[in-house]
Tab-separated table of C-alpha atoms in Angstrom:
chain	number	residue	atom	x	y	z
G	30	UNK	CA	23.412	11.724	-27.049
G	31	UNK	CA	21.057	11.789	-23.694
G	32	UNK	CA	23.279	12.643	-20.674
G	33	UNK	CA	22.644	10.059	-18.099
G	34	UNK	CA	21.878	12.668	-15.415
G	35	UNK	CA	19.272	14.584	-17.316
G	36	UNK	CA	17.596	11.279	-18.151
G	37	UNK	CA	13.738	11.313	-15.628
G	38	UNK	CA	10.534	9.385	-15.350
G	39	UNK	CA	8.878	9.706	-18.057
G	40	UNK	CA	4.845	11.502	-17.810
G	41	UNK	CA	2.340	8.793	-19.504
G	42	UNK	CA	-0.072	8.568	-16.891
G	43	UNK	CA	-3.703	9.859	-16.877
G	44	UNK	CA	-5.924	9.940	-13.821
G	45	UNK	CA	-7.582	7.088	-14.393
G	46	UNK	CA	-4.422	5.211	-14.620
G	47	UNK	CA	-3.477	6.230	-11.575
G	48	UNK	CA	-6.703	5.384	-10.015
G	49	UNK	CA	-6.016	1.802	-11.678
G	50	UNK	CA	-2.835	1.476	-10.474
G	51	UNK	CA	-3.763	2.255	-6.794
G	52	UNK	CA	-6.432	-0.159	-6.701
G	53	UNK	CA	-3.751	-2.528	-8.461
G	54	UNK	CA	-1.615	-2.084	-5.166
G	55	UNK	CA	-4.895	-2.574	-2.778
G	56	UNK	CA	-5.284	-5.877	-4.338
G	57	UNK	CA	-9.436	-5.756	-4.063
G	58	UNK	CA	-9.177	-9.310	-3.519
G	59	UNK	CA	-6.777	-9.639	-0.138
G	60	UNK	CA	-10.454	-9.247	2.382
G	61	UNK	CA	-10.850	-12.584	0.950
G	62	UNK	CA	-7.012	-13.576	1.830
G	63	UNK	CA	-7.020	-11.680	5.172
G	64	UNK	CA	-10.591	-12.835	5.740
G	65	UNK	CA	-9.654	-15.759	8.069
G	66	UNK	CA	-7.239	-13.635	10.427
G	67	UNK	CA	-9.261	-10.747	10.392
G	68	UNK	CA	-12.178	-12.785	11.716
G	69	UNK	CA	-10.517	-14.291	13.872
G	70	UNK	CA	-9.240	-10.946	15.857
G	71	UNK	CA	-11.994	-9.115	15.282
G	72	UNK	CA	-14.758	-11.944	16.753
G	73	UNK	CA	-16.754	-12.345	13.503
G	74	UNK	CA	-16.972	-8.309	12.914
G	75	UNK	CA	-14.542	-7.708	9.880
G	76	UNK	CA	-16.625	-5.502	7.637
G	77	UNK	CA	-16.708	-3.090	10.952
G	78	UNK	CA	-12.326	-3.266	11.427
G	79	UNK	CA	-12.384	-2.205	7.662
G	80	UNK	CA	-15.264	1.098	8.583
G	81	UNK	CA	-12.617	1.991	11.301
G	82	UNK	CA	-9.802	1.887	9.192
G	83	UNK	CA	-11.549	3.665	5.987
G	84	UNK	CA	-12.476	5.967	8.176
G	85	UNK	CA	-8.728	6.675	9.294
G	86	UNK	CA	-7.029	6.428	5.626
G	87	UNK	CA	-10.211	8.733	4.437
G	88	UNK	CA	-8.518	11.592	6.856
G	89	UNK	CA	-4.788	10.859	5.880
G	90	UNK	CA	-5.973	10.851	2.334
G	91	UNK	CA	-6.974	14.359	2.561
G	92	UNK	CA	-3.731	15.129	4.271
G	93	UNK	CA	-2.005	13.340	0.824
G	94	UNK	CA	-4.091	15.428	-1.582
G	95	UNK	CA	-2.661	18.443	-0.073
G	96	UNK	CA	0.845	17.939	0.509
G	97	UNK	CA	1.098	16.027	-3.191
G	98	UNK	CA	-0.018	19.980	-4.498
G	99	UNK	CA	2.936	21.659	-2.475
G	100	UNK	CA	5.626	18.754	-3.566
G	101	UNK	CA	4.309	17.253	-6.638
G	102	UNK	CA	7.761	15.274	-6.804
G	103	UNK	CA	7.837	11.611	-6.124
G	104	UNK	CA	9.002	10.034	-2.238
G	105	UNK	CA	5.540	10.223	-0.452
G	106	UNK	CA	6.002	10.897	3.343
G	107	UNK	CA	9.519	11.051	3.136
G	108	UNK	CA	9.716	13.930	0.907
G	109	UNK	CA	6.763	15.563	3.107
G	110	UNK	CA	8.172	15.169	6.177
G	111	UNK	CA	12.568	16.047	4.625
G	112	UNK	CA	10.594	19.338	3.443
G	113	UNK	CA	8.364	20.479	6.467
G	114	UNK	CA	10.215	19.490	8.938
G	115	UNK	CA	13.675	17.950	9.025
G	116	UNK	CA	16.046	16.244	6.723
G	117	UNK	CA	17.457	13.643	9.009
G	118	UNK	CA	13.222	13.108	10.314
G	119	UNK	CA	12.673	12.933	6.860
G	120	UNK	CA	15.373	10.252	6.039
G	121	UNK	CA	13.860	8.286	9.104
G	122	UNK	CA	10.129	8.228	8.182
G	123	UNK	CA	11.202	7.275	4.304
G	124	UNK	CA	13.192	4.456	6.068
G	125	UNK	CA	10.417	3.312	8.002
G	126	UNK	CA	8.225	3.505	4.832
G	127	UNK	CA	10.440	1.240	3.291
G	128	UNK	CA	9.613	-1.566	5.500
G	129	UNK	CA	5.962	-1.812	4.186
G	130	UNK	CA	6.599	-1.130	0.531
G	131	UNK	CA	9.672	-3.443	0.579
G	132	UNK	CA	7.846	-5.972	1.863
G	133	UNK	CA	4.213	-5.727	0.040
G	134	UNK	CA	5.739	-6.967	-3.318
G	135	UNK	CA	6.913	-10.020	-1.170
G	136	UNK	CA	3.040	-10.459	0.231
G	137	UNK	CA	1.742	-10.498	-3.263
G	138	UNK	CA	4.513	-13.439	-4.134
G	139	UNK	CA	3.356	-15.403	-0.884
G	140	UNK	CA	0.054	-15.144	-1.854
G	141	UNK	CA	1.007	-16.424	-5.600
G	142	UNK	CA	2.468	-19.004	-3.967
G	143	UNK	CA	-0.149	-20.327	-1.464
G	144	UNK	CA	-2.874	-19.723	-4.638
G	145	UNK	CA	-0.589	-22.323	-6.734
G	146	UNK	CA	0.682	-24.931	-4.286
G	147	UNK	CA	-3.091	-25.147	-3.873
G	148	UNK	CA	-4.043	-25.817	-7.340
G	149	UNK	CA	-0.725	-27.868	-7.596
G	150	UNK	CA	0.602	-29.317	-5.315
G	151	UNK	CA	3.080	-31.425	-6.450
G	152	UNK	CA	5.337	-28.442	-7.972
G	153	UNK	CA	7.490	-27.091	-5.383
G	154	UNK	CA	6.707	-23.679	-3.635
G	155	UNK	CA	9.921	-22.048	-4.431
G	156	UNK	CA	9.127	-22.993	-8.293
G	157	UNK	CA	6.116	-20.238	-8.500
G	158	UNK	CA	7.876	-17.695	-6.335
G	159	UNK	CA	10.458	-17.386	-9.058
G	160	UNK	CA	8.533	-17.281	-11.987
G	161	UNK	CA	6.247	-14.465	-10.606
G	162	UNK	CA	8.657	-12.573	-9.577
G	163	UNK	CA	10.686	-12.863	-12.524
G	164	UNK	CA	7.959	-12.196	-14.904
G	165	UNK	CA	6.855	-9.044	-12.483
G	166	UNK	CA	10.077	-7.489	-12.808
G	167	UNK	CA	10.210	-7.981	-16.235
G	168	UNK	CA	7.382	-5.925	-17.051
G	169	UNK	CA	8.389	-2.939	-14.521
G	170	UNK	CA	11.951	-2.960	-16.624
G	171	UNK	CA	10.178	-2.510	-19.423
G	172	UNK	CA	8.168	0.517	-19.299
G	173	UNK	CA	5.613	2.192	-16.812
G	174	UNK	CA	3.079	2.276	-19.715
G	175	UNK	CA	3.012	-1.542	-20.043
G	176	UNK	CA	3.046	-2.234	-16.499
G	177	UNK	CA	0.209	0.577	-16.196
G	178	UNK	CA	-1.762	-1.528	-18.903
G	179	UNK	CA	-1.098	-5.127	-17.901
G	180	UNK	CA	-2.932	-3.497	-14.600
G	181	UNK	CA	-5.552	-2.117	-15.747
G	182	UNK	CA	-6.915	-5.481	-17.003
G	183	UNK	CA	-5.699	-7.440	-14.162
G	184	UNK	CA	-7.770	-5.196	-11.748
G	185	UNK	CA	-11.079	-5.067	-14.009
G	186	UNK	CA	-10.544	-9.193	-14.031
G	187	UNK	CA	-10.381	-9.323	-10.240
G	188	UNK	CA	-13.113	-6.504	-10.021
G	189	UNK	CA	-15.419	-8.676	-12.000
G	190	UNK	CA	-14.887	-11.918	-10.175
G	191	UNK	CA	-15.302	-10.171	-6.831
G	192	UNK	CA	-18.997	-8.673	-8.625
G	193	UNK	CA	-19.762	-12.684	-9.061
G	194	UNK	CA	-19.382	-13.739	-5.413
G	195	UNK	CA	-21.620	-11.008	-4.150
G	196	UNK	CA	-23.909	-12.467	-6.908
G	197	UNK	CA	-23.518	-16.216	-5.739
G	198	UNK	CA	-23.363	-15.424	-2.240
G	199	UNK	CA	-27.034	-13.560	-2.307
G	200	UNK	CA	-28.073	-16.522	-3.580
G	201	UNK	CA	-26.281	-18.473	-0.813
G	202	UNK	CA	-28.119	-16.667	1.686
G	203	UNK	CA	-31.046	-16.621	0.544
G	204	UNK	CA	-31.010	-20.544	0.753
G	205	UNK	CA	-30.202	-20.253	4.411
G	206	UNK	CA	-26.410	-20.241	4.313
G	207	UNK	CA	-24.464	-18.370	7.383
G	208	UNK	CA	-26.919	-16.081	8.193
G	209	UNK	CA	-29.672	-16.796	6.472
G	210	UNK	CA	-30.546	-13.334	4.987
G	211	UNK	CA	-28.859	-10.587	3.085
G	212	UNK	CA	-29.545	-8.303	5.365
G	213	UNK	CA	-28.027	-8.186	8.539
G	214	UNK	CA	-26.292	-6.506	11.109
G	215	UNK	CA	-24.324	-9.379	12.721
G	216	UNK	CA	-21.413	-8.785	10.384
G	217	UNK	CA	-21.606	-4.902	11.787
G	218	UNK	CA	-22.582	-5.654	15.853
G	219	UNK	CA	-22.734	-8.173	17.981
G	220	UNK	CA	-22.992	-9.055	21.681
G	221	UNK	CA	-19.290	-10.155	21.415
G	222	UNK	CA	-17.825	-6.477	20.040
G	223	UNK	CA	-14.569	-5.324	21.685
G	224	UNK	CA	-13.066	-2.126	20.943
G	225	UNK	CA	-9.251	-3.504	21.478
G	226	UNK	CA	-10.432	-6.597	18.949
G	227	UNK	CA	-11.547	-3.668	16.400
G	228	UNK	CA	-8.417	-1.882	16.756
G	229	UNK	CA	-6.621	-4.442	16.313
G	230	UNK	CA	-8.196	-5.791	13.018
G	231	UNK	CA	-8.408	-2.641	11.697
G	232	UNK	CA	-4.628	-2.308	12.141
G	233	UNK	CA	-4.258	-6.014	10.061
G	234	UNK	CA	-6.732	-4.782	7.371
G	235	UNK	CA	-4.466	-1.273	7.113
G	236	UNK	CA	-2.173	-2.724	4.455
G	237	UNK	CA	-5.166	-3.339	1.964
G	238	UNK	CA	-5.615	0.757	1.913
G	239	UNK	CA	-1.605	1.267	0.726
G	240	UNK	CA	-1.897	1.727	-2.395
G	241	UNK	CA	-3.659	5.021	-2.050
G	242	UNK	CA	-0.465	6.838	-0.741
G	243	UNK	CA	1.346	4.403	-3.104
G	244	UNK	CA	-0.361	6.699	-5.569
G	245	UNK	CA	1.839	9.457	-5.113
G	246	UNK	CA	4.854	7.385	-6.131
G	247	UNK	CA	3.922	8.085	-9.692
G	248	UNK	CA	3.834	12.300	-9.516
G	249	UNK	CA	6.632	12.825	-11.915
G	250	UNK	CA	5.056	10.502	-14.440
G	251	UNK	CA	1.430	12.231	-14.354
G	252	UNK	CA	0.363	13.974	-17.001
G	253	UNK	CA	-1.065	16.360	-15.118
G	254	UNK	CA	0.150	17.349	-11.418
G	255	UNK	CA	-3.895	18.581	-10.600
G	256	UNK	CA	-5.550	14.955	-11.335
G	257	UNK	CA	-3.537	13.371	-8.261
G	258	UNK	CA	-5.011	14.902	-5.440
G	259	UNK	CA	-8.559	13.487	-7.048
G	260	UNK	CA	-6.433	9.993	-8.391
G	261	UNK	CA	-5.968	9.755	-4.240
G	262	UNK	CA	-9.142	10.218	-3.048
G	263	UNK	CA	-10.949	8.155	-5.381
G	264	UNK	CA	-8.582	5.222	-4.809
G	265	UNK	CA	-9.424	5.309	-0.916
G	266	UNK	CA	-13.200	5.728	-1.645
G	267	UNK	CA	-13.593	2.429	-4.473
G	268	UNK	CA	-10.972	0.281	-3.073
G	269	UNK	CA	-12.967	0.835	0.229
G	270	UNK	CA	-16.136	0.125	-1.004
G	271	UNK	CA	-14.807	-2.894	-2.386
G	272	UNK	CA	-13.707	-3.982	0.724
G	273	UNK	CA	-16.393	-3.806	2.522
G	274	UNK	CA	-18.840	-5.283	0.103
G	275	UNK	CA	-16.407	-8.445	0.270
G	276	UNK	CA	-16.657	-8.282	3.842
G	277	UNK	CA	-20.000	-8.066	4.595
G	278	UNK	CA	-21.022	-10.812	2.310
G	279	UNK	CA	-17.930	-13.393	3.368
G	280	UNK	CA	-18.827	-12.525	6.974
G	281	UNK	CA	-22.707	-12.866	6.299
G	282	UNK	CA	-22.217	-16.375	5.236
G	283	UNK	CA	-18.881	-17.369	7.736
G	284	UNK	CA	-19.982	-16.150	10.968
G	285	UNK	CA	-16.684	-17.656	12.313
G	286	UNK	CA	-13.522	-19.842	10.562
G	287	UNK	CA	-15.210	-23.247	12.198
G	288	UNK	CA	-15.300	-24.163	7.545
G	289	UNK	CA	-12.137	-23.375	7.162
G	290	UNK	CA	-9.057	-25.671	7.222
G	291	UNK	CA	-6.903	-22.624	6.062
G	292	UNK	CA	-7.430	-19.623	7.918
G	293	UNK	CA	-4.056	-18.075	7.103
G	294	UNK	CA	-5.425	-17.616	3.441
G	295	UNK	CA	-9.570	-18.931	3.069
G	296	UNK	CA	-10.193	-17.617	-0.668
G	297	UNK	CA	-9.661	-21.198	-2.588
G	298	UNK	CA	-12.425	-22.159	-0.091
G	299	UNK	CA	-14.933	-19.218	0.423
G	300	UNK	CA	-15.016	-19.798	-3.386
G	301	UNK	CA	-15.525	-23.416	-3.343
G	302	UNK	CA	-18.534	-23.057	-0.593
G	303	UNK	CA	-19.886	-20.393	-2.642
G	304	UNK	CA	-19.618	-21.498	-5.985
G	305	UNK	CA	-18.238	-25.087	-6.177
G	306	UNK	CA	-15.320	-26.411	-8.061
G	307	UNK	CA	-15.598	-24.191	-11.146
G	308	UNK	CA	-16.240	-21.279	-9.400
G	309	UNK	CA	-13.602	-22.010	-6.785
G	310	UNK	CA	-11.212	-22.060	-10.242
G	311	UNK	CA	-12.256	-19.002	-11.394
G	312	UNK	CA	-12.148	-17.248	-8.346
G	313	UNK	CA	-8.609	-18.309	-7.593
G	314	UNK	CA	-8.062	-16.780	-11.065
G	315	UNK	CA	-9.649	-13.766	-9.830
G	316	UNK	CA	-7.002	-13.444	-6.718
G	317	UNK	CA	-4.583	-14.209	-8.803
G	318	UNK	CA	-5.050	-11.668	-11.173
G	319	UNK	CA	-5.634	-9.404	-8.147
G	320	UNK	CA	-2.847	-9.888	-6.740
G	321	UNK	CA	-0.531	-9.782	-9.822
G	322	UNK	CA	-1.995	-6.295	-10.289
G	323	UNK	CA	-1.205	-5.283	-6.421
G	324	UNK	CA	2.625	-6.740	-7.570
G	325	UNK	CA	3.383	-4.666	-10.461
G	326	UNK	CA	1.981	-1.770	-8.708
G	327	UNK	CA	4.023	-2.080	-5.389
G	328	UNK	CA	6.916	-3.235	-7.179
G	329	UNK	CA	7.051	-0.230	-9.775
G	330	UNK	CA	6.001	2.531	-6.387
G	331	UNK	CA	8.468	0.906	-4.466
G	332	UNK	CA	11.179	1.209	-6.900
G	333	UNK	CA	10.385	4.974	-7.437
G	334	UNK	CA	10.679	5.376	-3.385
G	335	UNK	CA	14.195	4.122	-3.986
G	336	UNK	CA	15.161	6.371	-7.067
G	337	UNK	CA	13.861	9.500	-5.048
G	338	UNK	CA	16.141	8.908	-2.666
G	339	UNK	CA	19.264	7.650	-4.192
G	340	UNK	CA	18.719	10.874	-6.540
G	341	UNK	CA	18.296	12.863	-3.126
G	342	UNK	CA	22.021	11.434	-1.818
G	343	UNK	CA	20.154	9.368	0.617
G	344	UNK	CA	21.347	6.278	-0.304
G	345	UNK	CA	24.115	5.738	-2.957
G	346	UNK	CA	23.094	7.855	-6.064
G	347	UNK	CA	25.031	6.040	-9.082
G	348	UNK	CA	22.638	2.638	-8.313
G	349	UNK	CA	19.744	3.903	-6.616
G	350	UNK	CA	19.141	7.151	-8.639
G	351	UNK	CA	19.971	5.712	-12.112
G	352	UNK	CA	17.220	5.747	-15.102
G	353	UNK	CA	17.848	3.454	-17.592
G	354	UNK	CA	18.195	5.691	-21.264
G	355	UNK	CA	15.896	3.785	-23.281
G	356	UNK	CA	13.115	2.745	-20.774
G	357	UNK	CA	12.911	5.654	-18.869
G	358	UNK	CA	12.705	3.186	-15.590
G	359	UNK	CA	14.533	2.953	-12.472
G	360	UNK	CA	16.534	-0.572	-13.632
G	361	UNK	CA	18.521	-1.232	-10.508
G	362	UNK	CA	15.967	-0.688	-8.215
G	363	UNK	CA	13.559	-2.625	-9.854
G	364	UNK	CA	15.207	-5.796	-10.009
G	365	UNK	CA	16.732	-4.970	-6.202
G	366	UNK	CA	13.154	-5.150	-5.649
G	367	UNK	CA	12.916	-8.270	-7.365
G	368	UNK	CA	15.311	-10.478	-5.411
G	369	UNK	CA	13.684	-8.861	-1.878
G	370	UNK	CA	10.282	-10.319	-3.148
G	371	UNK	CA	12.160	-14.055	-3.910
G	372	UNK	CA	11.737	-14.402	0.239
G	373	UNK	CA	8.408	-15.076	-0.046
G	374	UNK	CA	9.776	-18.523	-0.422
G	375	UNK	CA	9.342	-19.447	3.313
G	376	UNK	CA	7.385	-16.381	5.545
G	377	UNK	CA	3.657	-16.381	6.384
G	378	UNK	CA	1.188	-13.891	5.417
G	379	UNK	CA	-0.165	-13.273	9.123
G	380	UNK	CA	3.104	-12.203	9.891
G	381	UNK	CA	4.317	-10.090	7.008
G	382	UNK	CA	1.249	-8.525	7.223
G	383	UNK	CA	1.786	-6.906	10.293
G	384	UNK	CA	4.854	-6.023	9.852
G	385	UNK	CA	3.920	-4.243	6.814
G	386	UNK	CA	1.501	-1.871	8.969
G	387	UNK	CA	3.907	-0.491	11.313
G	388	UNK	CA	6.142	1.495	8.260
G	389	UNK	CA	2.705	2.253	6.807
G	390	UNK	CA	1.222	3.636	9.936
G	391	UNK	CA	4.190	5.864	10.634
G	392	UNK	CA	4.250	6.894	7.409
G	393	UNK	CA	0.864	8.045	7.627
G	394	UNK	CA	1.330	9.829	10.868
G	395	UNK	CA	3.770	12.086	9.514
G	396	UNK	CA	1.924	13.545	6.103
G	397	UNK	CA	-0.412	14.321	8.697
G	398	UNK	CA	1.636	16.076	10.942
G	399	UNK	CA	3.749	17.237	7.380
G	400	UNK	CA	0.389	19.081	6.815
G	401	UNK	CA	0.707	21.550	10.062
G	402	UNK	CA	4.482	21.780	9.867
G	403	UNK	CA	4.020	22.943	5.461
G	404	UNK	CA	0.769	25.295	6.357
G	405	UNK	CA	-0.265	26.229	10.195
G	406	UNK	CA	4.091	26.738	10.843
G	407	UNK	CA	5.191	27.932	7.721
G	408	UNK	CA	2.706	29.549	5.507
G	409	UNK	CA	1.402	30.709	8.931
G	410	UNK	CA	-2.810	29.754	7.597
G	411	UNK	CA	-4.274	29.648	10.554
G	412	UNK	CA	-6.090	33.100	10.544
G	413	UNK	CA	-9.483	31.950	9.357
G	414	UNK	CA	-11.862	29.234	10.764
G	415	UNK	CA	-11.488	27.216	7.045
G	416	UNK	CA	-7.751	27.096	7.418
G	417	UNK	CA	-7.798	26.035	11.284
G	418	UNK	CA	-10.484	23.345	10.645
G	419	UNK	CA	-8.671	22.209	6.893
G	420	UNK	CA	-4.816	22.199	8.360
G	421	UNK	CA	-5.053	22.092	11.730
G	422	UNK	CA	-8.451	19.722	12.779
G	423	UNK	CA	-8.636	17.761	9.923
G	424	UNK	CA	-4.290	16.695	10.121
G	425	UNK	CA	-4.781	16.214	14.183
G	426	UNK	CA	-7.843	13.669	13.680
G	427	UNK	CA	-5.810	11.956	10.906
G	428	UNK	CA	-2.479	11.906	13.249
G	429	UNK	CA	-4.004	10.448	16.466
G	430	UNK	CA	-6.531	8.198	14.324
G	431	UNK	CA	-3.158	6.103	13.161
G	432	UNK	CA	-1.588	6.694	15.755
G	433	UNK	CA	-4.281	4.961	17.960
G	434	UNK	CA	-3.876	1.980	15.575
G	435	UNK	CA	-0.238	1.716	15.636
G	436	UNK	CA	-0.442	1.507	19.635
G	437	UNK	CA	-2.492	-1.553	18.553
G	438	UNK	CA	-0.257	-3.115	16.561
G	439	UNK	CA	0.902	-7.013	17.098
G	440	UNK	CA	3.467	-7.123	19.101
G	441	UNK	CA	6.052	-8.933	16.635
G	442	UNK	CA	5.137	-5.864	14.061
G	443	UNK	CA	6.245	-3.764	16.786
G	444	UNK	CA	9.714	-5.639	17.480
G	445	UNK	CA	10.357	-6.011	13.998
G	446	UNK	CA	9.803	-2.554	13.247
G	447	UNK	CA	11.542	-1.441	16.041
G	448	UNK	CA	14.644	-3.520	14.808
G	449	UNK	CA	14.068	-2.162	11.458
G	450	UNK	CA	14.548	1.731	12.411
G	451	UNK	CA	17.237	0.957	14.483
G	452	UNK	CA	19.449	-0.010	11.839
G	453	UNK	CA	17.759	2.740	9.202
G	454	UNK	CA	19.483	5.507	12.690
G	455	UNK	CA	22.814	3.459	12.365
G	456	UNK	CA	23.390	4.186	8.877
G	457	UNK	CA	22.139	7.475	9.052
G	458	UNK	CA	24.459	8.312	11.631
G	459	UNK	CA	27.317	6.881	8.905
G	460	UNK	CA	25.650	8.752	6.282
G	461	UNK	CA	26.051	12.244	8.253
G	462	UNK	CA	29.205	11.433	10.082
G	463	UNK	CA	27.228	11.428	12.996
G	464	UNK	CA	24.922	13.991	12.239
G	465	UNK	CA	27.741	16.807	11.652
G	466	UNK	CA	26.127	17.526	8.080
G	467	UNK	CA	22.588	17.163	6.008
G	468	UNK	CA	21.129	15.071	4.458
G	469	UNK	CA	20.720	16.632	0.649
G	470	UNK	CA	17.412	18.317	0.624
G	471	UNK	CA	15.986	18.193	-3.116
G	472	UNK	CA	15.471	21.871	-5.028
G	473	UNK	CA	12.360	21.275	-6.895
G	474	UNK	CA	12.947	24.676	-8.671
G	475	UNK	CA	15.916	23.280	-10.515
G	476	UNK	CA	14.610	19.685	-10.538
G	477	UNK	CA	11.629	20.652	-12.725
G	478	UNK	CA	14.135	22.534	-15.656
G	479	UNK	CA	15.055	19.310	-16.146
């Protein structure tokens, strides 16, 4: 008979899968949700708010491949930053990461929900929100594999609808639509750029790039620790492509929202001017595929977030760091996850959104700064030019780079995130009796005789 305690994740996934699963969690087809709000900030220059931000998750990536080789243990930032620096700092960043993967599961149910009250109407709203989230949860009880599979073909799904409207929309412009040509720079630069109107669409379109450190989530059921490190990079480098392909064409052929009746969520209709009825169908299918993917990714890296640290102590161990006998998942936390994402009943996605960025920005300040606490501080590399430039440069660039876009956050993403660590200090302070004793820091050394 299995003991309970001795019962872990279970290693099925290859790199690939990984790399699927990521782009599962970017949702490829959210420039097309965000599209209208994005525009909208940004004066008609979204393609270049998604350059800035690649450009920023491209240097934290880096920072994530390295860190995910010293700690190949699930948790992300907050087991960086617990490790390199401080238990209690550590407790506070994976708090504040919780915010954003808490909540992304919910974005993918509000955008379920405005795709079907769109195609019908006449059902209530709360009606799809259940179902989804239901069936999602389902499927991450179930087994890792599955949920890894069900993925795989939702992304390829979305992937090839996304191909089609690049297809239909050279056509559109070559018949004069928006701008009139395929090539452009209008999308890129115009008279009307502002850096502050940059930053601050860059720091809306920041969620889209989570599921690259979402990636991590799933280091205890790799196959193989070495593949993550690539499984990272290459989900930054294709989901961002993919990005700003979509961007560049939607822009190219809506120079501003003025087509639009819903800006909060334009894909039913960029599809529809593109394409027409059928293809408005279809590509509604396509972002709903999408973002079913991006749902059972979040939901199952979320989860594992959760079971890290419950099994740290963190937060009550019996429910948060249980693993079901037979499916080798997380159980609890999964359907805790589950009845978070039911909200998505009533918020809107301009809002979640940005509350979504502040966790995720904080969280990828510190692996950053986890980088030159692990290697410059403690392994004391900082007596060649490589090591200065690859752990002390290269982490600084990626620190201040979100850190500049977290200064530009929306204000009600600040406030909410404010309120949000708040209460994460309060219990802390309950959990340590008022910081008088540690927060459990995990021995890898005995975790991996398990």
């Amino acid at each position: 008979m299995v003991r309970l305690e001795n019962v872990t994740l279970k290693r099925t996934l290859g790199m690939w899968a990984i790399v699927g699963l990521g782009l599962g969690y970017m949702t490829p087809t959210v420039v097309f949700d965000t599209f209208g709000i994005v525009s909208k900030e940004t004066n008609g220059l979204v393609p270049l708010a998604y350059i800035t931000a690649l450009i920023v998750m491209a240097l934290t990536a880096i920072s994530y491949g390295k860190m995910v080789k010293v700690f190949p243990s699930a948790g992300s930032a907050y087991t960086y930053t617990r490790e390199t620096m401080n238990p209690h700092l550590g407790f506070l960043v994976g708090w504040t990461a919780l915010l954003d993967y808490l909540l992304l599961p919910m974005v993918n149910a509000l955008i379920i929900r405005i795709y079907m009250v769109a195609l019908f109407p006449e059902v209530p709203a709360w009606v799809w929100v259940v179902v989804y989230v239901a069936i999602v949860t389902a499927f991450n009880v179930w087994s890792m594999r599955n949920t890894s599979n069900l993925n795989a073909i939702l992304v390829i799904f979305g992937t090839v609808l996304i191909g089609a409207f690049v297809v239909l929309a050279i056509i559109k412009l070559m018949q004069g639509m928006g701008q009139g040509t395929v090539f452009t720079t209008e999308p890129l630069f115009h008279s009307n750029l502002q850096l502050g109107h940059i930053l601050t669409g860059a720091t809306v379109v920041c969620f889209s790039f989570i599921g690259f450190d979402a990636v991590t989530m799933y280091a205890e059921e790799a196959k193989d620790d070495k593949t993550l490190p690539r499984a990272i990079m290459l989900t930054v480098l294709l989901g961002g492509a993919i990005f700003l392909i979509g961007a560049y064409f939607s822009q190219a052929l809506f120079p501003d929202n003025s087509k639009f009746s819903v800006v909060d969520d334009p894909l039913p209709e960029i599809g529809y001017y593109v394409g027409g009825t059928l293809f408005k169908l279809l590509f509604v299918a396509g972002g709903f595929a999408a973002t079913a993917a991006s749902g059972l990714a979040s939901h199952a890296s979320v989860s594992r977030l959760l079971y890290v640290m419950g099994r740290n102590g963190v937060l009550p161990r019996k429910l948060f760091g249980y693993v079901h006998p037979k499916f080798r998942t997380p159980v609890f936390n999964v359907i805790l996850v589950g009845l978070v994402s039911l909200l998505a009943i009533s918020p809107s996605l301009e809002l979640i959104s940005a509350v979504i960025n502040f966790g995720a920005l904080i969280a990828f300040t510190f692996v950053n700064l986890s980088v030159i606490a692990y290697f410059i501080f403690r392994q004391k590399r900082y007596k060649t030019k490589k090591d200065i430039f690859s752990y002390l440069i290269m982490p600084i660039l990626g620190a201040g780079s979100t850190g500049i876009l977290w200064y530009n956050l929306h204000v009600d993403a600040l406030i909410g995130g404010i309120v949000w660590v708040g209460i994460g200090c309060f219990y802390m302070l309950f959990q340590t009796k008022l910081l008088k004793r540690n927060i459990t820091v995990l021995d890898y050394e005995a975790e991996q005789k398990i």
